[in-house]
CSV table of C-alpha atoms and ligand atoms in Angstrom, one decimal:
chain,number,residue,atom,x,y,z
A,132,LYS,CA,37.6,65.1,75.3
A,133,PRO,CA,33.9,64.2,75.7
A,134,THR,CA,33.2,61.4,78.2
A,135,VAL,CA,31.8,58.0,77.3
A,136,VAL,CA,30.3,55.3,79.5
A,137,SER,CA,29.0,51.9,78.7
A,138,GLY,CA,28.7,48.5,80.4
A,139,ILE,CA,27.9,44.8,79.8
A,140,ARG,CA,26.4,42.4,82.2
A,141,PRO,CA,28.6,39.4,83.0
A,142,THR,CA,25.8,36.8,82.4
A,143,GLY,CA,27.7,34.7,79.9
A,144,TYR,CA,29.9,34.8,76.9
A,145,LEU,CA,29.8,38.0,74.7
A,146,HIS,CA,27.9,37.3,71.5
A,147,LEU,CA,27.7,38.9,68.1
A,148,GLY,CA,24.9,41.2,69.3
A,149,ASN,CA,27.1,42.6,72.1
A,150,TYR,CA,30.0,42.9,69.7
A,151,PHE,CA,28.4,44.7,66.8
A,152,GLY,CA,25.8,46.6,69.0
A,153,ALA,CA,28.3,47.8,71.6
A,154,VAL,CA,31.9,46.7,71.6
A,155,GLN,CA,32.7,47.7,68.1
A,156,ASN,CA,31.7,51.2,68.9
A,157,PHE,CA,33.8,51.1,72.1
A,158,LEU,CA,36.9,50.3,69.9
A,159,LYS,CA,36.2,53.2,67.6
A,160,MET,CA,35.8,55.7,70.5
A,161,GLN,CA,38.9,54.9,72.5
A,162,ASP,CA,41.2,57.5,70.9
A,163,ASP,CA,38.9,60.5,70.7
A,164,PHE,CA,36.9,60.1,73.9
A,165,ASN,CA,37.5,59.8,77.6
A,166,CYS,CA,36.1,56.2,77.9
A,167,TYR,CA,34.8,54.2,80.8
A,168,PHE,CA,33.8,50.6,79.9
A,169,PHE,CA,32.7,48.4,82.8
A,170,ILE,CA,31.3,45.1,83.8
A,171,ALA,CA,27.8,45.5,85.3
A,172,ASP,CA,28.1,42.8,87.9
A,173,ILE,CA,25.5,44.4,90.3
A,174,HIS,CA,23.0,44.5,87.5
A,175,SER,CA,23.5,40.8,86.9
A,176,LEU,CA,22.3,40.1,90.4
A,177,THR,CA,18.7,40.5,89.4
A,178,THR,CA,18.8,36.9,88.2
A,179,HIS,CA,20.6,35.5,91.3
A,180,PRO,CA,23.9,34.0,89.9
A,181,THR,CA,25.9,31.7,92.3
A,182,PRO,CA,29.1,33.3,93.6
A,183,GLU,CA,31.1,31.0,91.3
A,184,ASN,CA,29.1,32.0,88.2
A,185,LEU,CA,29.3,35.6,89.1
A,186,GLN,CA,33.1,35.4,89.4
A,187,SER,CA,33.7,33.5,86.3
A,188,GLY,CA,31.3,35.7,84.3
A,189,VAL,CA,33.2,38.8,85.4
A,190,ARG,CA,36.5,37.3,84.5
A,191,GLN,CA,35.2,36.2,81.1
A,192,VAL,CA,33.9,39.6,80.1
A,193,LEU,CA,37.1,41.3,81.3
A,194,ALA,CA,39.2,38.9,79.2
A,195,GLU,CA,36.8,39.4,76.3
A,196,TYR,CA,36.9,43.2,76.5
A,197,LEU,CA,40.7,43.0,76.2
A,198,ALA,CA,40.6,40.4,73.5
A,199,CYS,CA,38.4,42.6,71.4
A,200,GLY,CA,41.0,45.3,71.6
A,201,ILE,CA,39.8,47.6,74.4
A,202,ASP,CA,43.1,49.0,75.6
A,203,PRO,CA,43.5,49.6,79.4
A,204,GLU,CA,46.0,52.3,78.7
A,205,LYS,CA,43.5,54.3,76.7
A,206,SER,CA,40.2,53.4,78.3
A,207,THR,CA,39.2,52.9,81.9
A,208,ILE,CA,38.0,49.3,82.2
A,209,PHE,CA,36.5,48.4,85.5
A,210,ILE,CA,34.1,46.3,87.5
A,211,GLN,CA,30.9,48.1,88.7
A,212,SER,CA,31.1,46.7,92.2
A,213,ASP,CA,34.6,48.0,92.7
A,214,VAL,CA,33.2,51.5,92.6
A,215,PRO,CA,30.9,51.8,95.7
A,216,GLU,CA,30.1,55.4,94.9
A,217,VAL,CA,27.8,54.1,92.1
A,218,SER,CA,25.6,52.3,94.6
A,219,GLU,CA,25.5,55.4,96.8
A,220,LEU,CA,24.4,57.6,93.9
A,221,TYR,CA,21.8,54.9,93.0
A,222,ALA,CA,20.3,55.2,96.5
A,223,LEU,CA,20.1,59.0,96.1
A,224,LEU,CA,18.6,58.9,92.6
A,225,ASN,CA,16.0,56.4,93.8
A,226,MET,CA,14.3,59.2,95.8
A,227,ASN,CA,13.4,60.9,92.5
A,228,ALA,CA,12.4,57.9,90.5
A,229,TYR,CA,8.7,57.1,90.5
A,230,LEU,CA,7.0,53.8,90.7
A,231,GLY,CA,4.7,54.5,87.7
A,232,GLU,CA,7.5,55.3,85.3
A,233,LEU,CA,9.6,52.4,86.4
A,234,GLU,CA,6.7,50.0,86.0
A,235,ARG,CA,6.0,51.3,82.5
A,236,THR,CA,9.5,50.5,81.3
A,237,THR,CA,9.3,47.9,78.5
A,238,SER,CA,12.3,45.8,79.7
A,239,PHE,CA,10.7,45.6,83.2
A,240,LYS,CA,7.4,44.5,81.9
A,241,ASP,CA,9.0,41.9,79.6
A,242,LYS,CA,11.1,40.5,82.5
A,243,ALA,CA,8.2,40.4,84.9
A,244,ARG,CA,6.1,38.6,82.3
A,245,GLN,CA,8.9,36.1,81.5
A,246,ASN,CA,9.6,35.3,85.1
A,247,PRO,CA,6.7,36.2,87.3
A,248,ASP,CA,8.2,34.6,90.4
A,249,ASN,CA,11.2,36.9,90.4
A,250,VAL,CA,9.9,40.5,90.1
A,251,ASN,CA,12.4,42.0,92.5
A,252,ALA,CA,12.9,45.6,93.4
A,253,GLY,CA,16.3,45.5,91.7
A,254,LEU,CA,14.6,44.7,88.4
A,255,LEU,CA,12.2,47.6,88.9
A,256,THR,CA,15.0,50.1,89.7
A,257,TYR,CA,17.4,48.7,87.1
A,258,PRO,CA,17.2,51.9,85.0
A,259,VAL,CA,18.1,54.0,88.1
A,260,LEU,CA,21.3,52.0,88.7
A,261,MET,CA,22.1,52.3,85.0
A,262,ALA,CA,21.6,56.1,85.2
A,263,ALA,CA,24.0,56.2,88.2
A,264,ASP,CA,26.6,54.2,86.1
A,265,ILE,CA,26.4,56.8,83.4
A,266,ILE,CA,26.0,60.1,85.1
A,267,ILE,CA,28.5,59.4,87.9
A,268,HIS,CA,31.2,60.0,85.3
A,269,LYS,CA,29.3,62.9,83.7
A,270,ALA,CA,29.0,61.0,80.4
A,271,HIS,CA,28.1,62.8,77.2
A,272,PHE,CA,27.8,59.7,75.1
A,273,VAL,CA,26.6,56.1,75.7
A,274,PRO,CA,27.3,53.5,73.0
A,275,VAL,CA,24.7,50.8,73.3
A,276,GLY,CA,22.5,48.6,71.1
A,277,LYS,CA,18.9,49.4,70.2
A,278,ASP,CA,17.5,47.3,73.1
A,279,GLN,CA,19.0,49.8,75.6
A,280,GLU,CA,17.3,52.8,74.1
A,281,GLN,CA,14.6,53.1,76.6
A,282,ASN,CA,16.9,52.6,79.6
A,283,LEU,CA,19.0,55.4,78.2
A,284,GLU,CA,16.0,57.6,77.8
A,285,MET,CA,15.3,57.1,81.5
A,286,ALA,CA,18.9,58.0,82.4
A,287,ARG,CA,18.4,61.3,80.5
A,288,LYS,CA,15.2,61.9,82.4
A,289,PHE,CA,16.8,61.3,85.8
A,290,ALA,CA,19.8,63.5,85.0
A,291,LYS,CA,17.6,66.3,83.9
A,292,ARG,CA,15.3,65.9,86.9
A,293,PHE,CA,18.2,66.1,89.3
A,294,ASN,CA,19.6,69.3,87.6
A,295,ARG,CA,16.2,70.9,87.7
A,296,MET,CA,15.3,69.9,91.2
A,297,TYR,CA,18.6,71.3,92.7
A,298,LYS,CA,18.9,74.1,90.2
A,299,CYS,CA,22.3,73.0,89.2
A,300,ASP,CA,24.1,71.6,86.2
A,301,VAL,CA,26.0,68.8,87.8
A,302,PHE,CA,25.1,66.3,85.1
A,303,PRO,CA,25.5,66.6,81.4
A,304,ILE,CA,22.5,64.9,79.6
A,305,PRO,CA,23.9,61.7,78.1
A,306,ARG,CA,23.1,60.8,74.5
A,307,PRO,CA,23.1,57.5,72.7
A,308,TYR,CA,26.1,57.1,70.4
A,309,THR,CA,26.3,55.3,67.1
A,310,PHE,CA,29.4,55.6,64.9
A,311,GLY,CA,28.8,57.8,61.9
A,312,GLY,CA,25.5,59.0,63.4
A,313,GLY,CA,23.5,56.0,62.1
A,314,ASP,CA,20.6,54.2,63.8
A,315,MET,CA,21.2,52.2,66.9
A,316,ILE,CA,22.0,48.6,65.9
A,317,LYS,CA,19.9,45.5,66.5
A,318,VAL,CA,21.6,42.3,65.6
A,319,PRO,CA,19.0,39.6,64.8
A,320,GLY,CA,18.9,36.1,66.0
A,321,LEU,CA,19.1,33.1,63.7
A,322,ASP,CA,15.9,31.5,64.9
A,323,GLY,CA,13.6,33.9,63.2
A,324,SER,CA,13.3,36.0,66.4
A,325,GLY,CA,14.0,39.7,66.2
A,326,LYS,CA,17.0,39.9,68.5
A,327,MET,CA,20.1,37.9,69.2
A,328,GLY,CA,20.4,37.6,73.0
A,329,LYS,CA,21.7,35.4,75.8
A,330,SER,CA,18.3,34.9,77.3
A,331,GLU,CA,16.8,34.3,73.8
A,332,GLY,CA,19.1,31.2,73.6
A,333,ASN,CA,20.0,32.1,69.9
A,334,ALA,CA,23.3,33.7,70.4
A,335,ILE,CA,26.6,33.1,68.5
A,336,ASN,CA,29.4,33.8,71.0
A,337,LEU,CA,32.8,35.3,70.2
A,338,TYR,CA,34.3,32.5,72.2
A,339,GLU,CA,32.4,29.8,70.1
A,340,ASP,CA,34.5,27.2,68.3
A,341,PRO,CA,34.2,27.1,64.5
A,342,LYS,CA,32.4,23.8,64.4
A,343,SER,CA,29.7,25.0,66.7
A,344,ILE,CA,29.3,28.2,64.7
A,345,ARG,CA,28.8,26.2,61.5
A,346,LYS,CA,26.2,24.1,63.2
A,347,LYS,CA,24.3,27.0,64.5
A,348,VAL,CA,24.3,28.9,61.3
A,349,MET,CA,23.3,25.9,59.2
A,350,ARG,CA,20.3,25.4,61.6
A,351,ALA,CA,19.1,29.0,61.0
A,352,VAL,CA,15.4,29.2,60.1
A,353,THR,CA,14.7,29.9,56.4
A,354,ASP,CA,11.7,29.4,54.2
A,355,ALA,CA,10.9,27.6,50.9
A,356,GLY,CA,12.6,30.4,48.9
A,357,PRO,CA,11.3,33.2,46.7
A,358,THR,CA,8.7,32.5,44.1
A,359,GLU,CA,8.7,35.8,42.2
A,360,MET,CA,11.5,38.0,41.0
A,361,ASN,CA,12.5,40.9,43.3
A,362,GLN,CA,10.1,39.7,46.0
A,363,GLU,CA,10.3,41.4,49.3
A,364,LYS,CA,12.2,39.4,51.9
A,365,PRO,CA,10.3,37.9,54.9
A,366,GLU,CA,11.7,38.6,58.3
A,367,VAL,CA,13.6,35.4,58.8
A,368,ILE,CA,15.4,35.8,55.5
A,369,GLN,CA,16.0,39.5,56.1
A,370,ASN,CA,17.7,38.5,59.3
A,371,LEU,CA,20.1,36.3,57.5
A,372,PHE,CA,20.9,39.2,55.1
A,373,THR,CA,21.3,41.6,58.0
A,374,LEU,CA,23.9,39.3,59.7
A,375,MET,CA,25.7,39.0,56.4
A,376,ASP,CA,25.7,42.7,56.0
A,377,ILE,CA,27.5,42.9,59.3
A,378,VAL,CA,30.2,40.3,58.8
A,379,SER,CA,30.6,39.8,55.1
A,380,THR,CA,32.0,42.0,52.3
A,381,PRO,CA,29.5,44.2,50.3
A,382,ASP,CA,30.3,42.0,47.2
A,383,THR,CA,29.2,38.8,49.0
A,384,VAL,CA,26.0,40.4,50.2
A,385,ALA,CA,25.3,41.8,46.7
A,386,HIS,CA,26.0,38.3,45.2
A,387,PHE,CA,23.4,36.6,47.4
A,388,ASP,CA,21.0,39.5,47.0
A,389,GLU,CA,21.1,39.1,43.2
A,390,LEU,CA,20.5,35.4,43.5
A,391,TYR,CA,17.5,36.0,45.8
A,392,ASN,CA,16.0,38.5,43.4
A,393,LYS,CA,16.4,36.1,40.5
A,394,CYS,CA,14.8,33.3,42.6
A,395,GLU,CA,18.0,31.3,42.3
A,396,ILE,CA,19.2,31.5,45.9
A,397,ARG,CA,20.2,28.3,47.7
A,398,TYR,CA,20.0,29.1,51.4
A,399,GLY,CA,22.5,26.3,52.2
A,400,ASP,CA,25.2,28.1,50.2
A,401,MET,CA,24.4,31.4,51.7
A,402,LYS,CA,24.6,29.9,55.2
A,403,LYS,CA,27.9,28.2,54.5
A,404,GLN,CA,29.4,31.6,53.4
A,405,LEU,CA,27.9,33.4,56.4
A,406,ALA,CA,29.3,30.8,58.8
A,407,GLU,CA,32.8,31.2,57.3
A,408,ASP,CA,32.6,35.0,57.4
A,409,ILE,CA,31.5,34.9,61.1
A,410,ILE,CA,34.4,32.5,61.8
A,411,ALA,CA,36.9,34.8,60.1
A,412,TYR,CA,35.8,37.5,62.4
A,413,THR,CA,35.6,35.6,65.7
A,414,ALA,CA,38.5,33.2,65.4
A,415,PRO,CA,41.3,35.7,66.2
A,416,ILE,CA,39.3,37.1,69.1
A,417,ARG,CA,38.7,33.6,70.4
A,418,GLU,CA,42.4,32.9,70.3
A,419,ARG,CA,43.2,36.0,72.3
A,420,ILE,CA,40.4,35.3,74.9
A,421,ILE,CA,42.0,31.9,75.5
A,422,ASP,CA,45.4,33.5,76.0
A,423,ILE,CA,44.3,36.3,78.2
A,424,LEU,CA,42.3,33.9,80.5
A,425,LYS,CA,45.5,32.2,81.3
A,426,ASP,CA,47.0,35.3,82.8
A,427,ASP,CA,45.2,36.0,86.1
A,428,ALA,CA,47.9,38.5,87.2
A,429,TYR,CA,47.3,40.6,84.1
A,430,LEU,CA,43.5,40.5,84.6
A,431,ALA,CA,43.9,41.6,88.2
A,432,LYS,CA,46.2,44.4,87.2
A,433,VAL,CA,43.8,45.7,84.6
A,434,ALA,CA,40.8,45.6,87.1
A,435,LYS,CA,42.8,47.4,89.8
A,436,LEU,CA,44.0,50.1,87.5
A,437,GLY,CA,40.5,50.6,86.2
A,438,ALA,CA,38.9,50.6,89.6
A,439,ASP,CA,41.3,53.3,90.8
A,440,LYS,CA,40.7,55.6,87.8
A,441,ALA,CA,36.9,55.1,87.9
A,442,ARG,CA,36.7,55.8,91.6
A,443,GLU,CA,38.6,59.0,91.2
A,444,SER,CA,36.0,60.3,88.9
A,445,ALA,CA,33.1,58.9,90.8
A,446,VAL,CA,34.2,60.3,94.2
A,447,GLN,CA,34.4,63.7,92.7
A,448,THR,CA,30.9,63.7,91.2
A,449,LEU,CA,29.4,62.2,94.3
A,450,GLN,CA,30.8,65.0,96.4
A,451,GLU,CA,29.2,67.6,94.1
A,452,VAL,CA,25.9,65.7,94.4
A,453,LYS,CA,26.0,65.6,98.1
A,454,ASP,CA,26.9,69.3,98.3
A,455,VAL,CA,23.9,70.4,96.2
A,456,ILE,CA,21.5,68.0,98.0
A,457,GLY,CA,22.5,69.7,101.3
A,458,PHE,CA,24.5,67.1,103.1
A,459,LYS,CA,26.6,69.7,104.9
A,460,LYS,CA,29.1,68.5,107.4
A,461,LEU,CA,27.9,69.6,110.9
A,462,PHE,CA,30.9,68.3,112.8
B,566,TYM,P1,23.6,43.8,78.1
B,566,TYM,O1,24.6,43.2,79.0
B,566,TYM,O2,22.3,43.1,77.9
B,566,TYM,O3,24.2,44.0,76.6
B,566,TYM,C1,25.5,44.7,76.5
B,566,TYM,C2,25.5,45.5,75.2
B,566,TYM,O4,25.2,44.7,74.1
B,566,TYM,C3,24.1,45.3,73.3
B,566,TYM,N1,23.3,44.2,72.7
B,566,TYM,C4,22.9,44.3,71.4
B,566,TYM,N2,23.1,45.2,70.4
B,566,TYM,C5,22.6,44.9,69.2
B,566,TYM,N3,21.9,43.8,68.9
B,566,TYM,C6,21.7,42.8,69.9
B,566,TYM,N4,21.1,41.7,69.5
B,566,TYM,C7,22.2,43.0,71.2
B,566,TYM,N5,22.2,42.3,72.3
B,566,TYM,C8,22.9,43.1,73.2
B,566,TYM,C9,23.3,46.0,74.3
B,566,TYM,O5,22.5,47.0,73.7
B,566,TYM,C10,24.4,46.6,75.2
B,566,TYM,O6,24.9,47.8,74.7
B,566,TYM,N6,21.7,47.4,80.9
B,566,TYM,C11,22.9,47.0,80.1
B,566,TYM,C12,24.2,47.1,80.9
B,566,TYM,C13,24.4,48.4,81.5
B,566,TYM,C14,24.8,49.6,80.8
B,566,TYM,C15,24.9,50.6,81.9
B,566,TYM,C16,25.0,50.0,79.5
B,566,TYM,C17,24.4,48.6,82.8
B,566,TYM,N7,24.7,50.0,83.1
B,566,TYM,C18,25.3,51.9,81.6
B,566,TYM,C19,25.4,51.3,79.2
B,566,TYM,C20,25.5,52.3,80.3
B,566,TYM,C21,22.7,45.6,79.6
B,566,TYM,O7,22.0,44.8,80.2
B,566,TYM,O8,23.4,45.3,78.5
């Protein structure tokens, strides 16, 4: 079976972007791939969470992974910091990662611009740690959303560079994965911004209660409505349709599309429908999250099982890496 690796930072509740950009693909891959799904707690340190927030964030994502249907019997579910070999590989890969290429990364530039007082080295070398996450298990595929495309490109570069430098083929070159071979997904926000995200403050969480989902969807930005038949949709309206495409049936989407094209659409109706369709999707997941969060012993068991399995694979790769680098035992 080909190997798959992907992770999510424990910086808050999982939202529809995480679910449809990443987790949904995880679920589809569990049977046919050797899967490693983890919680990227080290990555989340770039924004300096308190120990309490870090801990509750990890617990939440672990429960959410399970509630979404990731099966610890099929997939290896683990916490990044439980596998110290990742940090060791990160240190080694840093020697072949160059300041110029790291500084040019879009996500680094964005974060440095958004928060100029916290441009730390962890932020700069974020793609190196991410590469270590991926290649330490010799991943072939990485299911991620569109926003991670460039980070993944860097991981490919670091893997190739290592193989070339040491004239070896320790690392397969990882590729992005989307189910059915389609484009990488970008779930839009409801505030007219391009992307749904935690830091964008426009996210609808899986854990969100129905009342709050309705409120958020009803507040979504729209315009005065189409003035001509078959008019092209402006971005804010397209975003609503994109979300509907994701959660609603094709018939529902076609219905509102037709109304739009005939200039008869009432956005209030469309939003009501969208909210109900989101709730139908998230409500059962929310129930399961609540249940699983009550069972600390189960969460601990899953994390331990995953850590053991992930370490086994990581230790092996790291040994190969050390051998080709030339760390020979002298005594
Ligand atoms: P993170 O925690 O920001 O997001 C987790 C996953 O959710 C996807 N995602 C989206 N997809 C579509 N539309 C959206 N609006 C949207 N928002 C988030 C992300 O693309 C991602 O797949 N650097 C990673 C975590 C990471 C990782 C890795 C991923 C660390 N090491 C190794 C894969 C492999 C991150 O910050 O994701």
